[in-house]
């Protein structure tokens, strides 16, 4: 099977189970750090730590519930699956008591293996468990035989020999002494456990060290120094601890920063003070590995018919007829509903995967602040026409270029009509058939010719005979709305036209309609795609009012 670029870049890794087994059996002191969801797991992995503790306490806390098996085991499973999906280091799940008896544990092990979780730790208490630092005097221990049966059942059912089962001894936690702890550890070892987690609630490591001393490394020992955090790590090393679990520090760190941030936002009712104290959104995208999706899209989506199209939006004019509304901004930046006119056009383009967008700005160009656009300037916007603006964007006339007026609002399908037109013509324009002959405002009206095409299911095709800037009249076939697609020879023609005419005395007053007529006069077939309504040219306050009603 042919591989693709993404898979080739993957370095082969050891199985997660093998990684965890190696870590537990290594002669060095090793560490696991708690994580409770996908993003915290990823953050743990990025530090270089070799493994993750999927803490029951932290997973519960992150959902706002108690560490008393209040969330179901399948909810835990779903959570740990997401953690595993996003990371390459092994996860040891804190499986509490195994969520029931031996049979429940069998099912848990099966489901964990299916999700690439490297191991599970089970504790010798009763379901539903209570956290080891709460009401410990009232916590009964599991019957030794019953717990051994559970371990055996788990070991019997695991498919991968390297899957790890850690048996957690809670004898110290519940007030039993060293002998009980040793007795249990021994039994759990004989039942097949891969390591013993010896837990303690003391603020020093005396209990765990006394256990280790007697235990003599018959199985690797795992500890959780949440309460005896002040014991130096070097002592753990000297005492031949195998693995230290930092069990809840990611959730506690998150809670600290969330409380601070929430309080600050509540007090300030604004974001100024917090913005620089938290990660930028960009960092979230990085953690989510957005880049991988960009790369994958290149491979799997391929070049869609529109991805090689770019756009030029002519948005240099102030829009004086809009009066006060355009004193401080160009009309392209006026809002219609929740979005500016320009943003609406850009969104339609981007929805069609057109991301190479150039805007020719002029009046109050600094008001056009969108960072995803390439802005060029027509400095002479006050006394020049559309072709001067187009000249400012001449380097943006590429393979297939859409030119769009920056003051029109149109429905999404209008853009699709012109993009989907894959006939051979190099110039396609959108024309509205609806003309109000009583209308008083001048616009670009079109006279067309129709050519019969019996080959096509759409039969007849319409082409521009002439485009005239004039008062409306029924003698025209429609109104050009200000969207034109140029491709093939039409691109070179436009560049040549701009070059040869730019110094002529009437160039300053020339508009795109002049270019269209030059296309027609030079033998280009300027194809028409008709629409009926569904767009608004925002020239006056009444247009804006209408646009706000409709969009
Ligand atoms: C956990 O992290 O959920 C643990 C360790 O089981 S402790 O909270 O210390 O019991
Ligand atoms: Mg726990």
PDB file of N, CA and C and ligand atoms in Angstrom, residues 56-57 67 94 96 129 168, ligand 2:
ATOM      1  N   UNK A  56      -7.686   9.241  39.329  1.00  0.00           N
ATOM      2  CA  UNK A  56      -9.125   9.207  39.583  1.00  0.00           C
ATOM      3  C   UNK A  56      -9.598  10.477  40.251  1.00  0.00           C
ATOM      4  N   UNK A  57      -8.811  10.940  41.222  1.00  0.00           N
ATOM      5  CA  UNK A  57      -9.180  12.176  41.916  1.00  0.00           C
ATOM      6  C   UNK A  57      -9.265  13.332  40.915  1.00  0.00           C
ATOM      7  N   UNK A  67     -14.436  12.065  44.337  1.00  0.00           N
ATOM      8  CA  UNK A  67     -13.623  10.875  44.032  1.00  0.00           C
ATOM      9  C   UNK A  67     -14.235   9.668  44.744  1.00  0.00           C
ATOM     10  N   UNK A  94      -5.522   5.124  36.942  1.00  0.00           N
ATOM     11  CA  UNK A  94      -5.947   4.871  38.320  1.00  0.00           C
ATOM     12  C   UNK A  94      -7.342   4.244  38.218  1.00  0.00           C
ATOM     13  N   UNK A  96      -9.118   2.772  40.425  1.00  0.00           N
ATOM     14  CA  UNK A  96      -9.820   2.643  41.714  1.00  0.00           C
ATOM     15  C   UNK A  96      -9.863   1.166  42.141  1.00  0.00           C
ATOM     16  N   UNK A 129     -15.388   3.508  46.110  1.00  0.00           N
ATOM     17  CA  UNK A 129     -14.243   3.890  46.940  1.00  0.00           C
ATOM     18  C   UNK A 129     -14.383   5.328  47.444  1.00  0.00           C
ATOM     19  N   UNK A 168      -2.409  -1.837  44.394  1.00  0.00           N
ATOM     20  CA  UNK A 168      -2.187  -0.749  45.365  1.00  0.00           C
ATOM     21  C   UNK A 168      -2.615  -1.203  46.753  1.00  0.00           C
TER      22      UNK A 168
HETATM   23 MG1  LIG B   2      -7.418   7.642  42.943  1.00  0.00          MG
END
